[in-house]
PDB file of C-alpha atoms in Angstrom:
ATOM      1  CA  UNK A   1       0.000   0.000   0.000  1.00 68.00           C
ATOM      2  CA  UNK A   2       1.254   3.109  -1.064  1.00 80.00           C
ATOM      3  CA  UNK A   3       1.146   5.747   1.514  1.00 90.00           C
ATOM      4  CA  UNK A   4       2.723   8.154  -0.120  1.00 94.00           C
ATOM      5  CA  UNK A   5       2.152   9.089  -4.147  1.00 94.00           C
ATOM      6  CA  UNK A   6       3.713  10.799  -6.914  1.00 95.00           C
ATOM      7  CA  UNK A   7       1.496   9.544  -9.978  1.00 90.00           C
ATOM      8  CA  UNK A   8       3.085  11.645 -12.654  1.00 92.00           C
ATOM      9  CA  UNK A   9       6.767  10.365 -13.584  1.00 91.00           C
ATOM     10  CA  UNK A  10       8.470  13.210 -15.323  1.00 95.00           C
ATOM     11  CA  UNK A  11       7.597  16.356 -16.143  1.00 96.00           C
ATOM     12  CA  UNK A  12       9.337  18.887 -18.510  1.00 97.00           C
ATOM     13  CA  UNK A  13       9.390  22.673 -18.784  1.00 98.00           C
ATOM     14  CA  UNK A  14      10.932  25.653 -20.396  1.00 98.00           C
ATOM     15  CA  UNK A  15      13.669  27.514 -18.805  1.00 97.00           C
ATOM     16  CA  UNK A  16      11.762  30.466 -16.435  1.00 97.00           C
ATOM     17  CA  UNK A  17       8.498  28.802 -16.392  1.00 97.00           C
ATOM     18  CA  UNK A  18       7.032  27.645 -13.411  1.00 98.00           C
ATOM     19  CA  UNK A  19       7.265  23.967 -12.307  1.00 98.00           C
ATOM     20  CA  UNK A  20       4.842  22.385 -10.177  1.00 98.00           C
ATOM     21  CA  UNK A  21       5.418  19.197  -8.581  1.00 98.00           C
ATOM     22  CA  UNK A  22       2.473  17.200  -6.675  1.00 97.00           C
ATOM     23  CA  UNK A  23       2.291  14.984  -4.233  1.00 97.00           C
ATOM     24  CA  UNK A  24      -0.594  12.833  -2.525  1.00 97.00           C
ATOM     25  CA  UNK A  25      -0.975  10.735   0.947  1.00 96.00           C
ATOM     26  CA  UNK A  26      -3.365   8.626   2.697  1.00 94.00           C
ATOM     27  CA  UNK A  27      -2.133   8.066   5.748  1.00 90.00           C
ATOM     28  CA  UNK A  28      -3.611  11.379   7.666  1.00 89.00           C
ATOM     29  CA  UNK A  29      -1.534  10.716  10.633  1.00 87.00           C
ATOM     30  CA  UNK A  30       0.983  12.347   8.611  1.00 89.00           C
ATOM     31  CA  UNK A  31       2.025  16.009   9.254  1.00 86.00           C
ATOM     32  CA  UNK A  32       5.501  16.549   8.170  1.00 89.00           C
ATOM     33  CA  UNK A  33       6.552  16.270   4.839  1.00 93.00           C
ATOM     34  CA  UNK A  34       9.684  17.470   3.037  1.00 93.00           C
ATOM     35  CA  UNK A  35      10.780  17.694  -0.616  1.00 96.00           C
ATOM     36  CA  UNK A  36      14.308  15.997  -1.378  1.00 95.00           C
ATOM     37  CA  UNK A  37      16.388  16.209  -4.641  1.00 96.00           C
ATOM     38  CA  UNK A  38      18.438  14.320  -6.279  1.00 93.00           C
ATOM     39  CA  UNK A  39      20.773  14.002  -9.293  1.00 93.00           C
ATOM     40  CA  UNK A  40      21.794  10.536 -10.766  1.00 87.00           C
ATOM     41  CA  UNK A  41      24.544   8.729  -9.312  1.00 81.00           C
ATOM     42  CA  UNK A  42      24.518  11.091  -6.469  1.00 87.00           C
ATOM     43  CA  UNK A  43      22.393  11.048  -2.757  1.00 90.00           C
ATOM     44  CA  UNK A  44      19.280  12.877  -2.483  1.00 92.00           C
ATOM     45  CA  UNK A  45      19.728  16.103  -0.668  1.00 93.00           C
ATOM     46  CA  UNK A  46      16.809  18.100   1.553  1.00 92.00           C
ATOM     47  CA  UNK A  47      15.292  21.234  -0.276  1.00 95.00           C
ATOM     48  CA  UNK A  48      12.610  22.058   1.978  1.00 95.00           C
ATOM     49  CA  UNK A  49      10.036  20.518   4.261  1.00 92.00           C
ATOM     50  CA  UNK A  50       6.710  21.564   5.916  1.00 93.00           C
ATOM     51  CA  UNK A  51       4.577  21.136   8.898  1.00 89.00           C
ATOM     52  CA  UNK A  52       1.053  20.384   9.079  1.00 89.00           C
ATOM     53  CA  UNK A  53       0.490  23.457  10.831  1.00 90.00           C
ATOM     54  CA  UNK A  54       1.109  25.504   8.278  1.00 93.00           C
ATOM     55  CA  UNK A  55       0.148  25.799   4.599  1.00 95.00           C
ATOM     56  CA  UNK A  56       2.847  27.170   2.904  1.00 97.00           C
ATOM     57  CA  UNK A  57       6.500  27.302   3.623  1.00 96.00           C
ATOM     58  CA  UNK A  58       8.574  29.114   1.074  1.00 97.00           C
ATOM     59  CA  UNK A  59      12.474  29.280   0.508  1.00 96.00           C
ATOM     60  CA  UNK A  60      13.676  31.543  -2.260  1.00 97.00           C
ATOM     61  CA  UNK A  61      12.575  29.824  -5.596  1.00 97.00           C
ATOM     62  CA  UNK A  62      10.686  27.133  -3.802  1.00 98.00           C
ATOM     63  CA  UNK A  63       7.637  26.924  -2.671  1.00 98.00           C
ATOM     64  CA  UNK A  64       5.686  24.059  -1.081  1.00 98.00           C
ATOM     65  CA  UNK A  65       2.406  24.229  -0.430  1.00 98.00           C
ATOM     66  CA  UNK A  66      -0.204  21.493   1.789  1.00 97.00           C
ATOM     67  CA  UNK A  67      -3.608  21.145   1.518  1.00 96.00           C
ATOM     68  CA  UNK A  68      -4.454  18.620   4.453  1.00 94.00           C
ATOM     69  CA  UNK A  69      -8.508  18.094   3.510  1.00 95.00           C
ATOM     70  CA  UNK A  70      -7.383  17.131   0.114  1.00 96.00           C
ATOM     71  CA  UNK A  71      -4.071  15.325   1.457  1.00 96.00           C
ATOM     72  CA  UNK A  72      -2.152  17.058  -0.656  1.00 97.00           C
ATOM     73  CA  UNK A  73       0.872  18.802  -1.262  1.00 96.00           C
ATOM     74  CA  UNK A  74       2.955  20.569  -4.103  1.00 97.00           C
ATOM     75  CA  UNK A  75       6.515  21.982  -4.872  1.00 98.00           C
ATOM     76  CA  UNK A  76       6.611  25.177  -6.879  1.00 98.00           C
ATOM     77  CA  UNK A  77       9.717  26.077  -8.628  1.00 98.00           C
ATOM     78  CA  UNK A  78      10.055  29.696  -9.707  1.00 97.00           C
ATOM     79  CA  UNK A  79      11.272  30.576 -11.918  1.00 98.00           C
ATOM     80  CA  UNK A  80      12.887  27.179 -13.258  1.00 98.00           C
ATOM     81  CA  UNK A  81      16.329  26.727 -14.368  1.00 97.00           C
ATOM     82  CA  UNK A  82      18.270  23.763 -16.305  1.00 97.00           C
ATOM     83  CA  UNK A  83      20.051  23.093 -13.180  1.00 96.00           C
ATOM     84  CA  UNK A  84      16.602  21.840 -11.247  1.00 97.00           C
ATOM     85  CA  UNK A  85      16.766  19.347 -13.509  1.00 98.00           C
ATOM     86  CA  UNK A  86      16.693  16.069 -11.071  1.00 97.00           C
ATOM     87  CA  UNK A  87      14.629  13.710  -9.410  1.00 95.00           C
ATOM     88  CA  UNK A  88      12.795  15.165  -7.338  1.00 97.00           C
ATOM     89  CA  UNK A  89      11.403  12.709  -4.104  1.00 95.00           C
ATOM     90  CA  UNK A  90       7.931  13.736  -1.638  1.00 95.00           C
ATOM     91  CA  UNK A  91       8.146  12.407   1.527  1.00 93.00           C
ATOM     92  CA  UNK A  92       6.018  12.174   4.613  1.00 91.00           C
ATOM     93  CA  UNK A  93       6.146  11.758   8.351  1.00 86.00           C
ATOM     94  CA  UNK A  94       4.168  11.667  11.505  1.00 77.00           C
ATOM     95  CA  UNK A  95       5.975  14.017  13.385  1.00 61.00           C
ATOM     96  CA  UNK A  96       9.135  15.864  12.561  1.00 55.00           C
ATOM     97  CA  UNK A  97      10.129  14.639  16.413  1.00 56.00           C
ATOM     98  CA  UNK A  98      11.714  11.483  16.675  1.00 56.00           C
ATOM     99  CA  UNK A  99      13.309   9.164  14.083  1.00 62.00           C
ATOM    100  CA  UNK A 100      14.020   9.565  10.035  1.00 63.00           C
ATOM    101  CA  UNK A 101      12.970   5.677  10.333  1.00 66.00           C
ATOM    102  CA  UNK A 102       9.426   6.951  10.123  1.00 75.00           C
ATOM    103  CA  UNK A 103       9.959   8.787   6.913  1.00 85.00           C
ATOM    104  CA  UNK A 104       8.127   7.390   3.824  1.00 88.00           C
ATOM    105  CA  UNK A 105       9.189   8.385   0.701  1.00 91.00           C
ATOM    106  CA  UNK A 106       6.990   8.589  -2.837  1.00 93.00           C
ATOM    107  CA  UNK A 107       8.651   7.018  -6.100  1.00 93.00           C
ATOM    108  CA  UNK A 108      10.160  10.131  -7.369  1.00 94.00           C
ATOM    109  CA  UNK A 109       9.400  12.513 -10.091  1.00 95.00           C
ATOM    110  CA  UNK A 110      12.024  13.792 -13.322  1.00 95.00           C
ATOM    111  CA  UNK A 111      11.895  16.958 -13.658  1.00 97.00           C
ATOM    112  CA  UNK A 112      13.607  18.404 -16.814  1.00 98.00           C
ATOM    113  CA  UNK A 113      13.912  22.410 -17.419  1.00 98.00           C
ATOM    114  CA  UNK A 114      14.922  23.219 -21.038  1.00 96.00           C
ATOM    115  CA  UNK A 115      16.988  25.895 -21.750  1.00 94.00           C
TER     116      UNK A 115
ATOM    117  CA  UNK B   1      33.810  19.267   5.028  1.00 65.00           C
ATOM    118  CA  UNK B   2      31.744  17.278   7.024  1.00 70.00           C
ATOM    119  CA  UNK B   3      29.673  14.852   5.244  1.00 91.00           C
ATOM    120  CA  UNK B   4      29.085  11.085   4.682  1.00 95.00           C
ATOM    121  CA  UNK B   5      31.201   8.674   2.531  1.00 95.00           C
ATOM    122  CA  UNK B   6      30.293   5.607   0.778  1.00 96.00           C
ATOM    123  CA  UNK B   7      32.363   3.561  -0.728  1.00 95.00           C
ATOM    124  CA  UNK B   8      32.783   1.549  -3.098  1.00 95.00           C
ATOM    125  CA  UNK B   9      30.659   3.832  -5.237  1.00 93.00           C
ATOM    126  CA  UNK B  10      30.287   0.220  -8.071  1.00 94.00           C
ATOM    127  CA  UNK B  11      30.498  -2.876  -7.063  1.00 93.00           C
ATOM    128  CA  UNK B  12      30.109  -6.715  -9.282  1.00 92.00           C
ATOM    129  CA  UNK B  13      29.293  -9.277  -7.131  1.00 90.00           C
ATOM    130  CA  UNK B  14      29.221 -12.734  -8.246  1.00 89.00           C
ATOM    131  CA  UNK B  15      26.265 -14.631  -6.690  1.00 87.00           C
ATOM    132  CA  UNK B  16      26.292 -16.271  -3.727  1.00 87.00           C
ATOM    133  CA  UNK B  17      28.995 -13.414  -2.359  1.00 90.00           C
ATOM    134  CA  UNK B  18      28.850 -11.834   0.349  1.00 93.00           C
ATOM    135  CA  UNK B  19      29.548  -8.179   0.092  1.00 94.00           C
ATOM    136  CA  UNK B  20      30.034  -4.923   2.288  1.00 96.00           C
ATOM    137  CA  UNK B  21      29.345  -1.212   1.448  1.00 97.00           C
ATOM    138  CA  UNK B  22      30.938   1.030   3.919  1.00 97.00           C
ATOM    139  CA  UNK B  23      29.450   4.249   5.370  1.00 98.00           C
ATOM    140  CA  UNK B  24      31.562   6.952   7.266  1.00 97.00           C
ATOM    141  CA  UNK B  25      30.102  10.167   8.720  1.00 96.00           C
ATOM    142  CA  UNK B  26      31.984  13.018  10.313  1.00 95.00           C
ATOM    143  CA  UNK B  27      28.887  14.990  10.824  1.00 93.00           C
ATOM    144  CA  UNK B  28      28.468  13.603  14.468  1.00 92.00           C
ATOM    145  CA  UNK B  29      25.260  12.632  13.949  1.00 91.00           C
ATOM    146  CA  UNK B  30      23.877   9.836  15.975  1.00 90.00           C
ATOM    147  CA  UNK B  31      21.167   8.281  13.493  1.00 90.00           C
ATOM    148  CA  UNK B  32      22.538   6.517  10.636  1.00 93.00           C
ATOM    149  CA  UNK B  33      20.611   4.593   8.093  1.00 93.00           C
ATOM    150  CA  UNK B  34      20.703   2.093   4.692  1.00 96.00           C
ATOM    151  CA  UNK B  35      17.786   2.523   2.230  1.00 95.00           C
ATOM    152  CA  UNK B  36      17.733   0.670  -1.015  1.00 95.00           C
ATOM    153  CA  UNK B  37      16.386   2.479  -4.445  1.00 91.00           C
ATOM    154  CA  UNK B  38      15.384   0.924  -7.106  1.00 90.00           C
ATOM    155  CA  UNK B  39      14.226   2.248 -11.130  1.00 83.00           C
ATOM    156  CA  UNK B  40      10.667   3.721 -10.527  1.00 79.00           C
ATOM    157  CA  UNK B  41      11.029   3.337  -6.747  1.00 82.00           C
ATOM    158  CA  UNK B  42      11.126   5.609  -3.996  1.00 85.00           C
ATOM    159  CA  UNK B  43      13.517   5.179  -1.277  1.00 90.00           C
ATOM    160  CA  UNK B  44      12.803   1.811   1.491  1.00 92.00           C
ATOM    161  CA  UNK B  45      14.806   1.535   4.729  1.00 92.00           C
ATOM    162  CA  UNK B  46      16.789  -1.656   4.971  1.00 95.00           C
ATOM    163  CA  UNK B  47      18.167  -0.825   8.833  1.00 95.00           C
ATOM    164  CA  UNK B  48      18.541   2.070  11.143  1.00 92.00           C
ATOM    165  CA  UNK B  49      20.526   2.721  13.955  1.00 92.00           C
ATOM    166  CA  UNK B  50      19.939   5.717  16.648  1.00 88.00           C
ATOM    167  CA  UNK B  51      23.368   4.646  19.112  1.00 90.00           C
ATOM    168  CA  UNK B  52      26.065   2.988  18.929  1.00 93.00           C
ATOM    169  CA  UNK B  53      26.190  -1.143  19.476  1.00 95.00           C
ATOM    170  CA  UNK B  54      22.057  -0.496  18.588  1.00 94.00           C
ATOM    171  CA  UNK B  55      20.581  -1.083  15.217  1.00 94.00           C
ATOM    172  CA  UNK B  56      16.664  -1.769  14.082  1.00 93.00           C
ATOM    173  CA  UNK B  57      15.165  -3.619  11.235  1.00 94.00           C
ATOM    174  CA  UNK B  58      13.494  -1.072   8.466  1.00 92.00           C
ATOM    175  CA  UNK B  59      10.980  -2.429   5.914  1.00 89.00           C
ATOM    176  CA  UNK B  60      13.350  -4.648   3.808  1.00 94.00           C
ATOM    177  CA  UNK B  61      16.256  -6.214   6.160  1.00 96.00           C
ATOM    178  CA  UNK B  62      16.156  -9.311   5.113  1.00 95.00           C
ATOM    179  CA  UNK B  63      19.176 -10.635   3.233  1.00 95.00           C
ATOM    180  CA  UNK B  64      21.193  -7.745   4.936  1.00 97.00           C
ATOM    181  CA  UNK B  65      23.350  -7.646   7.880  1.00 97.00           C
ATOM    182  CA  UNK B  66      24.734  -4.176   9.745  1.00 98.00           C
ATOM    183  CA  UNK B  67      26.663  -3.281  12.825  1.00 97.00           C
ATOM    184  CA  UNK B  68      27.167  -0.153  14.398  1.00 97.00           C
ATOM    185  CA  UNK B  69      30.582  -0.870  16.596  1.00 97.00           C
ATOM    186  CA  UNK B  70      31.417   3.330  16.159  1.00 96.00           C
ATOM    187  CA  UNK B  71      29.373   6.387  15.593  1.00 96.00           C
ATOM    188  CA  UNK B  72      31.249   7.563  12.955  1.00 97.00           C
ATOM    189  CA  UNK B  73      30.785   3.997  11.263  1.00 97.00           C
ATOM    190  CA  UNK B  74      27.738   1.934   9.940  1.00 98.00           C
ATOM    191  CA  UNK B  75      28.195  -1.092   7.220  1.00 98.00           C
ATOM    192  CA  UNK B  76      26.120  -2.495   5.417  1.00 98.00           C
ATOM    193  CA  UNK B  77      26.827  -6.466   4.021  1.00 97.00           C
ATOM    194  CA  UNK B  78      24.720  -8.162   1.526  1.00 95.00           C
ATOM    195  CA  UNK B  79      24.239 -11.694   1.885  1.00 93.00           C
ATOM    196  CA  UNK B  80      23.974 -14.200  -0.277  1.00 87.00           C
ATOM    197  CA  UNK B  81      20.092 -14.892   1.381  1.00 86.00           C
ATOM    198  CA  UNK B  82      19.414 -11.301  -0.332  1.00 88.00           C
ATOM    199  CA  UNK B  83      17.150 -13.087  -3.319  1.00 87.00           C
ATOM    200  CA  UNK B  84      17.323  -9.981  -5.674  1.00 89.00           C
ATOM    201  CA  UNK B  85      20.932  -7.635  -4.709  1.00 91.00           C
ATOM    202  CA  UNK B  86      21.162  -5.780  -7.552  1.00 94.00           C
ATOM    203  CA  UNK B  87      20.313  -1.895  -6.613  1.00 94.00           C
ATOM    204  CA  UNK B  88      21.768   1.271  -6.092  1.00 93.00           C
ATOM    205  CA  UNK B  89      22.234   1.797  -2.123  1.00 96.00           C
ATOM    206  CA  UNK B  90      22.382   4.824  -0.381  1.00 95.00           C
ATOM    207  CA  UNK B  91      23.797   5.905   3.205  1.00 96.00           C
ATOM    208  CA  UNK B  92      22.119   8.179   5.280  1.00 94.00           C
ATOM    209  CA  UNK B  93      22.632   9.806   8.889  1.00 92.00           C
ATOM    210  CA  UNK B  94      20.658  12.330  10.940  1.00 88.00           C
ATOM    211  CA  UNK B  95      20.529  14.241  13.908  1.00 81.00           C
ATOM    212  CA  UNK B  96      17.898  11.872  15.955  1.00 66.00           C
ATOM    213  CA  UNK B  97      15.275  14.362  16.921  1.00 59.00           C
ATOM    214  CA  UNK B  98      15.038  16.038  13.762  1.00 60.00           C
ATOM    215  CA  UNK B  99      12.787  13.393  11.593  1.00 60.00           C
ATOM    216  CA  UNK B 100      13.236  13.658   8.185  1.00 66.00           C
ATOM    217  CA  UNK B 101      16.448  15.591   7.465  1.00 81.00           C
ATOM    218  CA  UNK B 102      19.047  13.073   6.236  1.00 89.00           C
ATOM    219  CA  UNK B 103      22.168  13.758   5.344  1.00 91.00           C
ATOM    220  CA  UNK B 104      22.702  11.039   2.384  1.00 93.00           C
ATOM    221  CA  UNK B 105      26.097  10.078   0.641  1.00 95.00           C
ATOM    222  CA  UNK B 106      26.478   9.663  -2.835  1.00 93.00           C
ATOM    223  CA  UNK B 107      25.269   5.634  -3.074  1.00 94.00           C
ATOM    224  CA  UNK B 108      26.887   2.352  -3.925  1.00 95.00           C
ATOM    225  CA  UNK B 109      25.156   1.124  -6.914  1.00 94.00           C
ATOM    226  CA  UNK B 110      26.132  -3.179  -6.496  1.00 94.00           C
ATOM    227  CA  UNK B 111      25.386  -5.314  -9.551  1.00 93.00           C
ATOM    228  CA  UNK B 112      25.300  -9.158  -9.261  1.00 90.00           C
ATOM    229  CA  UNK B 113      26.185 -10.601 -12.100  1.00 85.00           C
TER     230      UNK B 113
END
């Protein structure tokens, strides 16, 4: 069972655009949830996380936004640049206390920005 | 820098090897973790440990063997009982109390062959 989804693959956009990456749950015990990139060959590394207490948490050209009735959550990048272009991993836990054990990640998502 | 270190970053393994992926940290973090990704997945644990001498099952242990003798220090060896090795393997540590911010290394990626 899936807890944790990312049901579009890849997505591609132009250089500047906006890119908007989604992200949905079922497990509504959850109320942390962080964003993590990654580039092939290489480990994933943090970008930005939010708690369920809030709905948006922003940091420079990203943007993450939660919408707990409709478990769901998305990761604006603005504007976009060639060098987003990675994998880009949702992930969800329920409590930023405690353990990364309890951290349960979606498949992943390409993103590729075109110059 | 601080930062963790995997090595080797490839591996071949013939099967029915035994092999070991090392993981060094110098972040003095006391979590350190093993997660497994494969094409099209998302990330699974494999084992955790929050101290030293201490180490947990995640959700895919089996086949897999750690121990945690220094903080600094957390290997990973792949059995031969692992029914389906091949993946690319990534280290991980954390301060404990701060779920969800893991510091990864760059990944072993092991092929059986």
């Amino acid at each position: 069972d899936q807890q944790v989804k990312q049901n579009s693959p890849s997505l591609s956009v132009q250089e500047g655009r906006i890119s908007i990456l989604n992200c949905d749950y079922t497990n509504s015990m959850f109320d942390y949830f962080l964003w993590y990139k990654k580039y092939p060959a290489e480990g994933p590394t943090f970008l930005i996380s939010i708690s369920s207490i809030k709905d948006k948490n922003e940091d420079g050209r990203f943007t993450v936004f939660l919408n707990k009735s409709a478990k769901h959550l998305s990761l604006h990048i603005v504007p976009s640049q060639p060098g987003d272009s990675a994998v880009y991993f949702c992930a969800a836990s329920r409590a930023p206390q405690g353990g990364s054990e309890k951290l349960v990640f979606g498949k992943g998502m390409k993103l590729t920005v075109n110059p | 820098d601080g930062g963790i270190t995997q090595s080797p970053k490839y591996l071949f393994r013939k099967e029915g090897q035994n092999v070991t992926l090392s993981c060094e940290q110098n972040l003095n973090h006391d979590a350190m973790y093993w997660y497994r990704q494969d094409p099209g997945q998302g990330l699974r644990l494999i084992y955790y440990s929050q101290i030293v001498n201490d180490f947990q099952k995640g959700d895919i242990a089996e086949g897999y063997s750690v121990s945690r003798e220094k903080k600094e220090s957390f290997p990973l060896t792949v059995t031969s009982a692992q029914k389906n090795p091949t993946a690319f393997y990534l280290c991980a540590s954390s301060i404990y109390l701060r779920a969800g911010e893991l510091f990864f290394g760059e990944g072993s990626r092991l092929t059986v062959l």
